[in-house]
mmCIF file of C-alpha atoms in Angstrom:
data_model
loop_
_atom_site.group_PDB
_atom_site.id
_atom_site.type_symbol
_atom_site.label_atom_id
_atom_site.label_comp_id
_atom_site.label_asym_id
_atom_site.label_seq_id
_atom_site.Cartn_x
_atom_site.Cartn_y
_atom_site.Cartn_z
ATOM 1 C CA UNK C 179 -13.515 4.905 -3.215
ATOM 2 C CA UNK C 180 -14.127 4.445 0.482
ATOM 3 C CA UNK C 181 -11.170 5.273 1.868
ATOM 4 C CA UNK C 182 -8.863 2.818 -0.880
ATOM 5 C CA UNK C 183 -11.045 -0.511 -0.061
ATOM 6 C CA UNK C 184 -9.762 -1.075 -4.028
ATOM 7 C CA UNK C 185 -6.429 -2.101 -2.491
ATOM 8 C CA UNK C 186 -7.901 -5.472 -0.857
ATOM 9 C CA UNK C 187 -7.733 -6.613 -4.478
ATOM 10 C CA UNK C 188 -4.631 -9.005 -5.516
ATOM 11 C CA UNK C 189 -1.526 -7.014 -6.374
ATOM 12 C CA UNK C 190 -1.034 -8.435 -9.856
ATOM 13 C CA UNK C 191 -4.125 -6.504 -10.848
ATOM 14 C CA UNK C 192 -2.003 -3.409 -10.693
ATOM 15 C CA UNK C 193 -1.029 -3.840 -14.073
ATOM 16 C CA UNK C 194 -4.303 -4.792 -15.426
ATOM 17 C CA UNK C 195 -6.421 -1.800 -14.585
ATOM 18 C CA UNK C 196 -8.932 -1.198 -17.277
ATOM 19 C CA UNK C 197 -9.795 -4.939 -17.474
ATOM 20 C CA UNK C 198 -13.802 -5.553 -17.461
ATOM 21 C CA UNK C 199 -12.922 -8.402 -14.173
ATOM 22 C CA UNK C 200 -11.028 -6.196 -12.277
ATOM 23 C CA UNK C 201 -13.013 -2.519 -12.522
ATOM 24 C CA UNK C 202 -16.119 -4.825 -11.370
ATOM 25 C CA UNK C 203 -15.392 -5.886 -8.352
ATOM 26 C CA UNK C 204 -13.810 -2.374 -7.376
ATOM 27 C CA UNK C 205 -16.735 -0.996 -8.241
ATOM 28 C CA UNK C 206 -19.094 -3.108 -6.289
ATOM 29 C CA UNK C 207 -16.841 -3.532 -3.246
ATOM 30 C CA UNK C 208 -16.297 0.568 -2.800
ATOM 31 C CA UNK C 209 -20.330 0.568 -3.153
ATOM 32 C CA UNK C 210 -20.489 -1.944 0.143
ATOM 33 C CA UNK C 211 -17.884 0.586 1.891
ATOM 34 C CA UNK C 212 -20.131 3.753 0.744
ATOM 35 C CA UNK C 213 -23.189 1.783 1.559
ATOM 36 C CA UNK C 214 -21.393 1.071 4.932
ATOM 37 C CA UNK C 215 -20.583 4.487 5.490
ATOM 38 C CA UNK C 216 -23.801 5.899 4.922
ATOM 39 C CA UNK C 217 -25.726 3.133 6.995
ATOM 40 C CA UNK C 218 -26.280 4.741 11.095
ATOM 41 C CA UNK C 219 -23.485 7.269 9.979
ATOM 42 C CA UNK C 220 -20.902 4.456 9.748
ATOM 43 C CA UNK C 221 -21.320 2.654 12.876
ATOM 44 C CA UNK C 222 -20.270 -0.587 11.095
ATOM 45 C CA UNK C 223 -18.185 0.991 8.000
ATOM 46 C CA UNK C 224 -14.994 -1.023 8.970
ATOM 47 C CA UNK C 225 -13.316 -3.672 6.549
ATOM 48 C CA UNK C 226 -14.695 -7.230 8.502
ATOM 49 C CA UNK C 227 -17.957 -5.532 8.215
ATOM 50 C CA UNK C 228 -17.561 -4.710 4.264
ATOM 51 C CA UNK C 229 -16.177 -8.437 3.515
ATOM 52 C CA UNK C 230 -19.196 -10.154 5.444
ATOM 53 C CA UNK C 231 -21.511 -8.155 3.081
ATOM 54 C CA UNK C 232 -19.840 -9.127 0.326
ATOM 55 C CA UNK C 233 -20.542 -12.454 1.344
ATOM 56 C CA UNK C 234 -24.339 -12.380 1.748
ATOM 57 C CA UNK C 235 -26.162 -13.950 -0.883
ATOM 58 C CA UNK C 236 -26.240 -11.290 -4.450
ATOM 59 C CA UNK C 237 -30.306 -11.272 -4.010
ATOM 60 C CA UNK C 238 -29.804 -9.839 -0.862
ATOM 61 C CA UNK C 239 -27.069 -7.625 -1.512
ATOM 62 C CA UNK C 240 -28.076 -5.766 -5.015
ATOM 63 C CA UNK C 241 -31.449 -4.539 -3.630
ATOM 64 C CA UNK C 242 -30.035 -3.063 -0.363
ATOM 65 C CA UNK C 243 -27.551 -0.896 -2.113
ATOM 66 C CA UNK C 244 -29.802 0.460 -4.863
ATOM 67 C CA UNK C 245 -32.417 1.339 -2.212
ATOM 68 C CA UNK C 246 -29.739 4.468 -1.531
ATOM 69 C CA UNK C 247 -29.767 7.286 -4.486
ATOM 70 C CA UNK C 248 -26.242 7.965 -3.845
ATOM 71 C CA UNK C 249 -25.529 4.200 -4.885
ATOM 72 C CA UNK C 250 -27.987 3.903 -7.357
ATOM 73 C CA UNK C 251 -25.519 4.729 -10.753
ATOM 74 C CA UNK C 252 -22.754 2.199 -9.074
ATOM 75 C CA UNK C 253 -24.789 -0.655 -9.145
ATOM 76 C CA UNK C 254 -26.691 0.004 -12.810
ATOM 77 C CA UNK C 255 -24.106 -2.535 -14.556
ATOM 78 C CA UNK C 256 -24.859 -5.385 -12.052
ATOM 79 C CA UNK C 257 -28.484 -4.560 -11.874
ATOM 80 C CA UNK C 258 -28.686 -4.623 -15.593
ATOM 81 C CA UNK C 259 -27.009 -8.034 -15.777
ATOM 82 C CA UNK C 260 -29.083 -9.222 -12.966
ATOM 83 C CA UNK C 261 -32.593 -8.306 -14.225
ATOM 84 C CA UNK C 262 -31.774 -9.303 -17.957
ATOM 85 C CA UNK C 263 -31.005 -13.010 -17.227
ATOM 86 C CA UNK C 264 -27.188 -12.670 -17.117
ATOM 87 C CA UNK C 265 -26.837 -14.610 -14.100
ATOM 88 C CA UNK C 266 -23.480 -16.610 -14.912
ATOM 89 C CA UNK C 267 -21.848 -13.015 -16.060
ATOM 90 C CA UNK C 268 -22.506 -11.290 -12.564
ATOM 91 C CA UNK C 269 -21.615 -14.527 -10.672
ATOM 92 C CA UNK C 270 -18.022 -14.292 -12.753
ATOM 93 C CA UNK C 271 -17.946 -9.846 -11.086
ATOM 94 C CA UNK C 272 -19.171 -11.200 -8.087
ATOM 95 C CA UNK C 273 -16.433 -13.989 -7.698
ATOM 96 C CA UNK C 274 -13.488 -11.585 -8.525
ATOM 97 C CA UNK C 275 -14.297 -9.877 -5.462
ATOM 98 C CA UNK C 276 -14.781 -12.305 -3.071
ATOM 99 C CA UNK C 277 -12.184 -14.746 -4.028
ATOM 100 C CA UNK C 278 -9.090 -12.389 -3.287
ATOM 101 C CA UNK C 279 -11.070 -10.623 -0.480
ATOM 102 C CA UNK C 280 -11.612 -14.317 1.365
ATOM 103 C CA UNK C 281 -8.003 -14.818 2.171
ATOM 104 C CA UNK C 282 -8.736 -12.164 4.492
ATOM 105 C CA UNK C 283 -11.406 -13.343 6.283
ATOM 106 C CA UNK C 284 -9.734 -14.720 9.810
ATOM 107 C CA UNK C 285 -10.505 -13.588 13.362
ATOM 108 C CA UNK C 286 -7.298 -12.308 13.820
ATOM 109 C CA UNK C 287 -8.206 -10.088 11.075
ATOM 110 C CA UNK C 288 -11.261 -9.045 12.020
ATOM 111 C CA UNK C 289 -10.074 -7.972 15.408
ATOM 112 C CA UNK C 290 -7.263 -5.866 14.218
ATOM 113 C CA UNK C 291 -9.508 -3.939 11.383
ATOM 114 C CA UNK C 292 -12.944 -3.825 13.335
ATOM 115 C CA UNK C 293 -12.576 -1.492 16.013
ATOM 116 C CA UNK C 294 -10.669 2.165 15.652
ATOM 117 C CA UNK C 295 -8.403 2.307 18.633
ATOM 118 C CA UNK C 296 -6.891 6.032 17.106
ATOM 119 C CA UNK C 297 -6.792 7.981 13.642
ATOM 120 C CA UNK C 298 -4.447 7.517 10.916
ATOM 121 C CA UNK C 299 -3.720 10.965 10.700
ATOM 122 C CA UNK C 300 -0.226 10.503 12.160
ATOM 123 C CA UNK C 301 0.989 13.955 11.783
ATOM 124 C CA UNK C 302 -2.086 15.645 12.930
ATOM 125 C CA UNK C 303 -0.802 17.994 15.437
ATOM 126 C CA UNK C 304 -2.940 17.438 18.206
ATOM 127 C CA UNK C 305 -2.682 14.010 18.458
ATOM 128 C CA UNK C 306 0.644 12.966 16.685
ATOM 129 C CA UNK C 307 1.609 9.345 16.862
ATOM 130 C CA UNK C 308 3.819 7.059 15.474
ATOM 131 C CA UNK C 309 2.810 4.018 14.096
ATOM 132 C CA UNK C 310 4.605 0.703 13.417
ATOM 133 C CA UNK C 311 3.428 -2.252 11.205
ATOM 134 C CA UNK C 312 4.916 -5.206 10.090
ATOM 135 C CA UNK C 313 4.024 -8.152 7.380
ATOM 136 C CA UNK C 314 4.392 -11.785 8.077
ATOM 137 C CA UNK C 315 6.469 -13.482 5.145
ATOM 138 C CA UNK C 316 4.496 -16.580 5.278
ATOM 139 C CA UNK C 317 0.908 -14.771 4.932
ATOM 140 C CA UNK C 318 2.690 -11.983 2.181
ATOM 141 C CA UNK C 319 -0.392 -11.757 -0.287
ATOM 142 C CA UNK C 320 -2.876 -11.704 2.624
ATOM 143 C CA UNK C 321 -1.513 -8.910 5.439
ATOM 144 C CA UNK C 322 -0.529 -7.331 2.526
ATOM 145 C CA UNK C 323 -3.262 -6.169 0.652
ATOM 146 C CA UNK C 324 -4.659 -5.430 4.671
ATOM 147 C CA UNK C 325 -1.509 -3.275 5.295
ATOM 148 C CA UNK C 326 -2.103 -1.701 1.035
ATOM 149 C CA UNK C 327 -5.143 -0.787 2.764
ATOM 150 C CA UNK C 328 -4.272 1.098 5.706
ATOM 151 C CA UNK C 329 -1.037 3.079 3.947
ATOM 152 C CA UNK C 330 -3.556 4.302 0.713
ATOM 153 C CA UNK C 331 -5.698 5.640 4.061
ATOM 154 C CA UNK C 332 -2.724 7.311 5.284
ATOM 155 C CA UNK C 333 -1.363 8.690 2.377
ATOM 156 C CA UNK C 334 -4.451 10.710 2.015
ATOM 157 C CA UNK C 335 -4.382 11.947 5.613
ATOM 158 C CA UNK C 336 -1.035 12.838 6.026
ATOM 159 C CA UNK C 337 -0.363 14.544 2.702
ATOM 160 C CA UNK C 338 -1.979 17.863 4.160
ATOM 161 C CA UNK C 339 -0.737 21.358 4.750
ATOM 162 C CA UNK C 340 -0.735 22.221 7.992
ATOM 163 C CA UNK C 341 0.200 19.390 9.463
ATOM 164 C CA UNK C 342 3.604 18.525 11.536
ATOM 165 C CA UNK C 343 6.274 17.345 9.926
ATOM 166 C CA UNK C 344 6.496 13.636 9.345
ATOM 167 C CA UNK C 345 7.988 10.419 7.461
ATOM 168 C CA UNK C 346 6.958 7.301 6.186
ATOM 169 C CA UNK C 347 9.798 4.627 5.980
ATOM 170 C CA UNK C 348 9.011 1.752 4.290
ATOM 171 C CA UNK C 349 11.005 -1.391 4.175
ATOM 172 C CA UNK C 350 10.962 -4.225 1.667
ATOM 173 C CA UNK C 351 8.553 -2.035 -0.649
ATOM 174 C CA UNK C 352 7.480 -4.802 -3.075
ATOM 175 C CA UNK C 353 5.812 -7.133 -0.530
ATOM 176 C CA UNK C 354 2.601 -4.678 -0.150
ATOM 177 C CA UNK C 355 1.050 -2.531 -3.365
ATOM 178 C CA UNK C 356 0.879 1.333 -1.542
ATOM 179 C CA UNK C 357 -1.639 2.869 -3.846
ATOM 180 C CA UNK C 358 -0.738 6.809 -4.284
ATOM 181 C CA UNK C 359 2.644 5.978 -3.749
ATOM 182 C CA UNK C 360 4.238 7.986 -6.859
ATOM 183 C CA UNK C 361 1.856 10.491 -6.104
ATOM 184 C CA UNK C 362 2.966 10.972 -2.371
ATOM 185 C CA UNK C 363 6.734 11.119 -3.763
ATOM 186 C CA UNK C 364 6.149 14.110 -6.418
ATOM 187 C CA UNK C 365 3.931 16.354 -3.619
ATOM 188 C CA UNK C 366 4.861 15.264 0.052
ATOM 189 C CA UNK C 367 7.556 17.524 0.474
ATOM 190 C CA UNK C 368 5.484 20.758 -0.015
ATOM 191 C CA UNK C 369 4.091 19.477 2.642
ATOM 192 C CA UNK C 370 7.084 18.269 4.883
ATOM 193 C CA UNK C 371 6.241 14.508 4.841
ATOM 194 C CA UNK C 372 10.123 12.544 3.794
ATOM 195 C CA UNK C 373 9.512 9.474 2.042
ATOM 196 C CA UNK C 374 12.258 6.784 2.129
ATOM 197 C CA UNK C 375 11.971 3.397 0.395
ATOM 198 C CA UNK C 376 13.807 0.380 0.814
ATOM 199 C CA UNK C 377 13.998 -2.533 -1.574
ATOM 200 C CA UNK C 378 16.622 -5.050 -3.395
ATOM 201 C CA UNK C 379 16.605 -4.419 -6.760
ATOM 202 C CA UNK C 380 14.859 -1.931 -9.080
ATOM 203 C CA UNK C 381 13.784 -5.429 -10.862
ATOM 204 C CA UNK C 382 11.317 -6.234 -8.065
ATOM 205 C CA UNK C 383 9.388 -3.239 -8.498
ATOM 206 C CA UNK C 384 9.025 -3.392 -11.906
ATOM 207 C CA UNK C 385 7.710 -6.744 -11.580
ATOM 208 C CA UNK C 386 5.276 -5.882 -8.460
ATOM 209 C CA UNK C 387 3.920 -2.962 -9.462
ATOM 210 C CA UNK C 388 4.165 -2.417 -13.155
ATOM 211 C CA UNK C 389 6.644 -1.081 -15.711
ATOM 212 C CA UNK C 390 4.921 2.691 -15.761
ATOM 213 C CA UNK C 391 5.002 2.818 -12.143
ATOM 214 C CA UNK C 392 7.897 1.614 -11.384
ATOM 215 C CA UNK C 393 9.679 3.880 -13.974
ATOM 216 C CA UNK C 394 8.276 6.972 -12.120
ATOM 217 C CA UNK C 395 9.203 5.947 -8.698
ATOM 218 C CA UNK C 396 12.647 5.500 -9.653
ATOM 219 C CA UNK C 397 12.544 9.095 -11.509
ATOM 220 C CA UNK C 398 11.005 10.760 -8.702
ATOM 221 C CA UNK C 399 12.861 10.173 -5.686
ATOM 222 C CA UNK C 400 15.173 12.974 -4.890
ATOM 223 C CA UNK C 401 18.170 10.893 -2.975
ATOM 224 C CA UNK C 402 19.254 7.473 -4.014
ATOM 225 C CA UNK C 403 21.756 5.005 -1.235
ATOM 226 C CA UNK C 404 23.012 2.212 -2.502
ATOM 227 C CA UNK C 405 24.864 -1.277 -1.836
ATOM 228 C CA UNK C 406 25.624 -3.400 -4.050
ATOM 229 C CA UNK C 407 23.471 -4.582 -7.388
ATOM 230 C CA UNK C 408 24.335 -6.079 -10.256
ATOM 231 C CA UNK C 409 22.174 -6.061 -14.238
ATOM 232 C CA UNK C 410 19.967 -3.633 -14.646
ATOM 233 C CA UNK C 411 19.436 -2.035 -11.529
ATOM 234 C CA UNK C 412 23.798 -1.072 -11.585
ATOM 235 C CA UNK C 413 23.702 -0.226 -15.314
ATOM 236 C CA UNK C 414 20.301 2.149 -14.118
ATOM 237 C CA UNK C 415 22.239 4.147 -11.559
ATOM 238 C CA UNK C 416 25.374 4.602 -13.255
ATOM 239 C CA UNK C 417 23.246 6.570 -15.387
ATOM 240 C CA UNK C 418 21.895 8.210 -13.198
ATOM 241 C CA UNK C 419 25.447 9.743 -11.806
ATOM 242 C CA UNK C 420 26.071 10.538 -14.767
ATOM 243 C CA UNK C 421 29.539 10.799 -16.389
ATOM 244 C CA UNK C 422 32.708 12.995 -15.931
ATOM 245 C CA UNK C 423 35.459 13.992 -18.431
ATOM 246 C CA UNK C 424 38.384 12.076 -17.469
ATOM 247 C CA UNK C 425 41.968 11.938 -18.979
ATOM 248 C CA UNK C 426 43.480 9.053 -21.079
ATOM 249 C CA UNK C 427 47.048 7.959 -21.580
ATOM 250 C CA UNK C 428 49.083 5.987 -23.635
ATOM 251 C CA UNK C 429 52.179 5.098 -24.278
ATOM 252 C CA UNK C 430 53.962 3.337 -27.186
ATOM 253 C CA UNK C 431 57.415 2.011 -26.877
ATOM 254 C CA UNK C 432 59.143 0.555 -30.442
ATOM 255 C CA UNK C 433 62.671 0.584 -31.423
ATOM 256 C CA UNK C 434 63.382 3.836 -32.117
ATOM 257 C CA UNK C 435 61.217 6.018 -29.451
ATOM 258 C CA UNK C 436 59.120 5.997 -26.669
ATOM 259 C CA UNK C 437 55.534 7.942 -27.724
ATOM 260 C CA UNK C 438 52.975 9.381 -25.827
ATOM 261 C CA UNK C 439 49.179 10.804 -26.304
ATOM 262 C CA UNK C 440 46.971 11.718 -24.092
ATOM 263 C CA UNK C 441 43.341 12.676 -24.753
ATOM 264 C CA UNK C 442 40.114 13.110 -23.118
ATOM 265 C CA UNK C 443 36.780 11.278 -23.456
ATOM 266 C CA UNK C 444 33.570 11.177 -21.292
ATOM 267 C CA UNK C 445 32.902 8.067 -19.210
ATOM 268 C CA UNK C 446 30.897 6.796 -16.340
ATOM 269 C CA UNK C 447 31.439 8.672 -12.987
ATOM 270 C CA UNK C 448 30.897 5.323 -11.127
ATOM 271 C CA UNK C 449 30.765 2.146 -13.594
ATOM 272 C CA UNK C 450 28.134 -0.495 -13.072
ATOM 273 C CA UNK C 451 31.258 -2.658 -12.503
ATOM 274 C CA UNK C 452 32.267 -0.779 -9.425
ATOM 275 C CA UNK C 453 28.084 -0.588 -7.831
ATOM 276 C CA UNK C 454 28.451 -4.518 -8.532
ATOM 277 C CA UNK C 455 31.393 -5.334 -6.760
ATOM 278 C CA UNK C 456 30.782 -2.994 -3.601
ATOM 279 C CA UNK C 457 31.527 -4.631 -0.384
ATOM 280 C CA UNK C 458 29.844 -4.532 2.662
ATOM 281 C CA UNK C 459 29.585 -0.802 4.312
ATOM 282 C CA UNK C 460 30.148 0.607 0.768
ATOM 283 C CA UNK C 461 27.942 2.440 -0.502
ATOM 284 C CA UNK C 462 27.139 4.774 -3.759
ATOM 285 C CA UNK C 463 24.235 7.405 -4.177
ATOM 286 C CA UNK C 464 23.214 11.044 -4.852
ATOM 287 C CA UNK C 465 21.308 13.761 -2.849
ATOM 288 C CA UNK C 466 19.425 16.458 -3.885
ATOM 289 C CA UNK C 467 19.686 20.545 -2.287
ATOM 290 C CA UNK C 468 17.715 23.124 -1.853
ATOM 291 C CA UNK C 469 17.351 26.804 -3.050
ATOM 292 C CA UNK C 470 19.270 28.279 -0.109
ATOM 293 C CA UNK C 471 21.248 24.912 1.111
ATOM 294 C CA UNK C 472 23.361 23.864 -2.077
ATOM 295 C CA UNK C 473 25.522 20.814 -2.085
ATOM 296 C CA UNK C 474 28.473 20.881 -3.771
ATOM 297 C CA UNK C 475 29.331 17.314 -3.846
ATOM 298 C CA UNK C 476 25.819 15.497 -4.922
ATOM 299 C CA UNK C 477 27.056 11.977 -6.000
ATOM 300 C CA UNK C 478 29.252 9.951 -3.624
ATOM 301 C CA UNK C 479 30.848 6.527 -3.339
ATOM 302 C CA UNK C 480 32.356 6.221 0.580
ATOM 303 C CA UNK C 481 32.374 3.715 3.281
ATOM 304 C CA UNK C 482 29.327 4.305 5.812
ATOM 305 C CA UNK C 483 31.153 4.305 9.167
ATOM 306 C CA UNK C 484 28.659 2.894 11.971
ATOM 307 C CA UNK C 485 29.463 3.680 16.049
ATOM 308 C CA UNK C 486 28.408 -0.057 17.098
ATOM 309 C CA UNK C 487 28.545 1.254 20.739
ATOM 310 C CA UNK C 488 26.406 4.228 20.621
ATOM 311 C CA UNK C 489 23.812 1.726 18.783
ATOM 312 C CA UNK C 490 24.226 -0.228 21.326
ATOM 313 C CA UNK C 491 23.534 2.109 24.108
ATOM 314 C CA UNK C 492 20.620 3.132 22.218
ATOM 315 C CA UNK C 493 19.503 -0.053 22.211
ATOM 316 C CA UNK C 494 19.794 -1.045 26.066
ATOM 317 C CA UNK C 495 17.768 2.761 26.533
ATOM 318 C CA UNK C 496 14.594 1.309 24.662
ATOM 319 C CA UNK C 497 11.228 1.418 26.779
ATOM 320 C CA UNK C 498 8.417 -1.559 26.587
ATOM 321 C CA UNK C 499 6.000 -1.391 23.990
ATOM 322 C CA UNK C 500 2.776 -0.808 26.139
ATOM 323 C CA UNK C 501 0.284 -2.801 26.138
ATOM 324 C CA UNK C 502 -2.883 -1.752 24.310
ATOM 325 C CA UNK C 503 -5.361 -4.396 25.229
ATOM 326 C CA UNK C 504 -5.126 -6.837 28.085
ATOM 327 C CA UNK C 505 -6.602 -10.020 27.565
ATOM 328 C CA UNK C 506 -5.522 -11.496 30.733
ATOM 329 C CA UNK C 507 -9.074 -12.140 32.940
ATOM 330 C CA UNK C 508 -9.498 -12.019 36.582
ATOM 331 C CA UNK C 509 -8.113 -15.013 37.378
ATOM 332 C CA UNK C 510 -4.755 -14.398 35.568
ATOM 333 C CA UNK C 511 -6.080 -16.606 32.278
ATOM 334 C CA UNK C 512 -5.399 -15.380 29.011
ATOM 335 C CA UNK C 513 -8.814 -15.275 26.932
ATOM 336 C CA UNK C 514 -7.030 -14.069 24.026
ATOM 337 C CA UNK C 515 -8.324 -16.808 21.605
ATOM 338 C CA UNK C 516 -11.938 -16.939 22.950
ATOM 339 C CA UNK C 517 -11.724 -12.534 23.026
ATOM 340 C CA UNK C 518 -10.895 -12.263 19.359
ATOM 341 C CA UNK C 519 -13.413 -15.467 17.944
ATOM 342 C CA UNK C 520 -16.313 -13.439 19.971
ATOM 343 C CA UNK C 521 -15.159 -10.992 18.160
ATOM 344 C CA UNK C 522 -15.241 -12.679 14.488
ATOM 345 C CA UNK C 523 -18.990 -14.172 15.571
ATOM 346 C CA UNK C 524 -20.179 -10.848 16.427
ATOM 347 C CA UNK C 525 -19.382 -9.384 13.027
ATOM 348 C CA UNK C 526 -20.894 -11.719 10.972
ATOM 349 C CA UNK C 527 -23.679 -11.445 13.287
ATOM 350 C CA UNK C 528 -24.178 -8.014 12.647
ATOM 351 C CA UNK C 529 -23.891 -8.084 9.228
ATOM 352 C CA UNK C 530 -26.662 -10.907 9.397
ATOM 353 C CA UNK C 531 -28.662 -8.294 11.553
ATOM 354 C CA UNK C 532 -28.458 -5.588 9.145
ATOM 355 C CA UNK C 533 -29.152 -7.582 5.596
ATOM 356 C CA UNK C 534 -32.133 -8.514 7.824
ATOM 357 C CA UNK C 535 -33.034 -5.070 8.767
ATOM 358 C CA UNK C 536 -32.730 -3.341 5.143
ATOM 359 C CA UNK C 537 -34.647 -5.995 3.383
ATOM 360 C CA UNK C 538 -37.578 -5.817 5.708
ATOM 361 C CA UNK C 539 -37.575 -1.650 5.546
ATOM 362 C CA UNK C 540 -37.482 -2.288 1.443
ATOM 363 C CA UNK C 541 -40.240 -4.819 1.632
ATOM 364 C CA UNK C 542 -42.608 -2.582 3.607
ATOM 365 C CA UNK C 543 -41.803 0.742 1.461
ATOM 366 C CA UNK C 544 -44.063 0.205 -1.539
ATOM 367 C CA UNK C 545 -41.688 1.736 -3.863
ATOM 368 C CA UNK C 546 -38.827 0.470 -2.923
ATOM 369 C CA UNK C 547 -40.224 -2.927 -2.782
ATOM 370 C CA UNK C 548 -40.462 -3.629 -6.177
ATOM 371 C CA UNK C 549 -36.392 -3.916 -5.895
ATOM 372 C CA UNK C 550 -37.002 -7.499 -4.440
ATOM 373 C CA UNK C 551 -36.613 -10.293 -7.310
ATOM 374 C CA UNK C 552 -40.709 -11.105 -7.248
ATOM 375 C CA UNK C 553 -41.214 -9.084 -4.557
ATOM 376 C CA UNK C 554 -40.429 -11.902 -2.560
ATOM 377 C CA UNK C 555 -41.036 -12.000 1.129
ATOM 378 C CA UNK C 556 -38.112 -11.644 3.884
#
C-alpha cells in the first residue's frame, strides 16, 4: 500500500481495523501514493507531495486518479458515493484522512520527507548505513506516525536474504505504531536482522497497540531483560520462568517432642514479589540457544556490573556527526528558515502544477473527459 503510507493514520486506529472510517481513508490515501508513483515514474511520489493532494479539492482529486486503470477498482466506492448524490458520506472518508494526516503538514516536515538523501535499505551490502532517529515528546502523535512511516518502509527492505547482518533497536516502543512489527520478530532471524525492544511495562503495549498484538510480541521474542515491574507485567514474567521443585520444612515443637516433615511442592522460580522489589542494576530475564550453542543456564536473576570508565573512554573517542546539509550562505548567514519554507512553497506548488496538468490532459481526451462532474472546464 505504497510503501506503508497507512501508518500516517492515528495510532488508536490500530485496534479498529475493519471499521468502514478507517479502511476509507487507507484506501484512498495509498491510491494518492500509487497515483504518485505512477505519475513521471515517481518524480514527486514522496509523503509532502501525497498530503498536498490529499488536500486539493475532491472534484479535482477523484477524476485524476480514475483516469489510471491501475486505480480505477480503488476509487469505485468513492466514485459511487460521489456520482449517486452521497456528498456528506464521502466528505465524512474524505475528512478521516486529512484530519490526522494535517498534523503533519509543517515545513520542517516537508523538508525532512521530500527529498531522498539515501535508501532505507540499511543492510544492503553495498551501501550499508546506519541510521539514527529520534521522536520529540512534545510532538509524540505527529513525528510519530512520520517515524511509523519510515520503520514499516524498512522493515520491508531489510527483512531480505542476502543481505548483511543487521539490528533494529528500538527504544520507548509505544510512542510510534511500527506496522510489521510481530511479523519482523517471528522471521528476521532467518535472515540475521536482531530485534531488541525497549519499553516500561507490558501494560503500555497492550494499550498502544492492541490486546492481539501485544500478546504476540510478548510471545515471540526469544530473550527477555528485565528491571523492576510491578502488576501484571511481574506476575507475566514469573510465568514465563517458569517454576522449580523446591524443598519445604517444618518443624513442630510441643511438650513432649520436637517433629519434623519435609516435603516438596512446585513454586515460582523467581516470584513477582522479587521482579517488583529489584533494585537498581538488578536485573531478571531468559535467553534463548541455538541447535549447536546450548545454554545451560537460560533464566537468570544477577546484578549487571557496568565498567563506568571504559564507557567513559568510549565516550570521549566519539567523532562529530557530519553535517549533511549546510545552510550557512556566502556571507556566513544561516538561511535555514527561509531554505526549508522555499521548500514547503515549492511543494504545494507542484502539487498545484500537476492537479493543473492532469485535469487539462482529461479534459482534452474525449473519453476520459466525461470523468469531469459536467464536463466542466479547467
Amino acid at each position: 500500500r505504497g510503501g506503508g503510507g497507512s501508518n500516517a493514520l492515528d495510532l488508536p486506529d490500530v485496534q479498529k481495523q475493519g471499521d468502514f472510517f478507517v479502511e476509507s481513508p487507507i484506501i484512498l490515501f495509498a491510491s494518492i501514493i500509487w497515483y504518485l508513483k505512477i505519475y513521471q515514474n515517481g518524480k514527486f511520489c514522496t509523503f509532502p507531495h501525497a498530503i498536498e493532494f490529499l488536500n486539493r479539492r475532491y472534484e479535482d482529486i477523484f477524476p485524476i486518479l480514475t483516469s489510471y486503470p491501475e486505480l480505477e477498482n480503488y476509487l469505485s466506492p468513492f466514485m459511487d458515493a460521489w456520482l449517486g448524490g452521497a456528498a456528506e458520506q464521502l466528505m465524512g472518508q474524505i475528512a478521516s484522512a486529512k484530519i490526522p494526516l494535517s498534523r503533519m503538514i509543517s515545513p520542517q516536515l516537508y523538508w525532512v520527507m521530500s527529498d531522498s538523501e539515501f535508501t532505507l535499505d540499511i543492510n544492503n551490502p553495498e551501501e550499508p548505513k546506519i541510521l539514527c532517529v529520534g521522536n520529540n515528546p512534545d510532538r509524540q502523535n505527529i513525528y510519530g506516525a512520520a517515524l511509523g512511516l519510515y520503520n514499516s518502509r524498512i522493515v520491508k527492505l531489510i527483512n531480505k536474504k542476502g543481505m548483511l547482518k543487521s539490528s533494529v533497536i528500538i527504544d520507548e516502543l509505544p510512542t510510534i505504531y511500527f506496522k510489521g512489527l510481530d511479523n519482523l520478530i517471528a522471521t528476521a532471524r532467518s535472515n540475521k536482522v536482531a530485534v531488541c525492544l525497549g519499553f516500561q511495562d507490558f501494560s503500555q503495549l497492550v494499550r498502544d497497540y492492541g490486546d492481539k498484538e501485544a500478546k504476540v510480541v510478548m510471545n515471540t521474542v526469544g530473550n527477555i531483560f528485565s528491571g523492576q515491574v510491578v502488576g501484571e507485567t511481574a506476575k507475566t514474567l514469573s510465568e514465563r520462568f517458569g517454576k522449580v521443585l523446591q524443598k519445604r520444612q517444618s518443624i513442630s515443637i510441643n511438650r513432649q517432642d520436637v517433629s519434623t516433615s519435609i516435603n516438596t511442592q512446585m513454586d515460582a522460580l523467581i516470584p513477582p514479589s522479587k521482579i517488583s522489589g529489584l533494585t537498581q542494576g538488578m536485573f531478571v530475564g531468559s535467553v534463548s540457544d541455538n541447535f549447536n550453542e546450548r545454554i545451560e543456564q537460560k533464566i537468570f536473576h544477577c546484578e549487571i556490573v557496568v565498567d563506568a570508565e571504559k564507557v567513559k573512554r568510549e565516550e570521549s573517542a566519539y567523532k562529530k556527526i557530519p553535517v549533511i546539509t549546510n545552510f550557512t550562505d556566502e556571507d556566513g548567514n544561516d538561511r535555514m528558515k527561509e531554505t526549508v519554507q522555499a521548500n514547503y512553497r515549492r511543494i504545494k506548488e507542484e502539487v498545484k502544477q500537476i492537479v493543473q496538468e492532469e485535469l487539462e490532459r482529461i479534459k482534452n481526451d474525449p473519453v476520459l473527459c466525461k470523468l469531469l462532474p459536467d464536463n466542466e472546464t479547467v
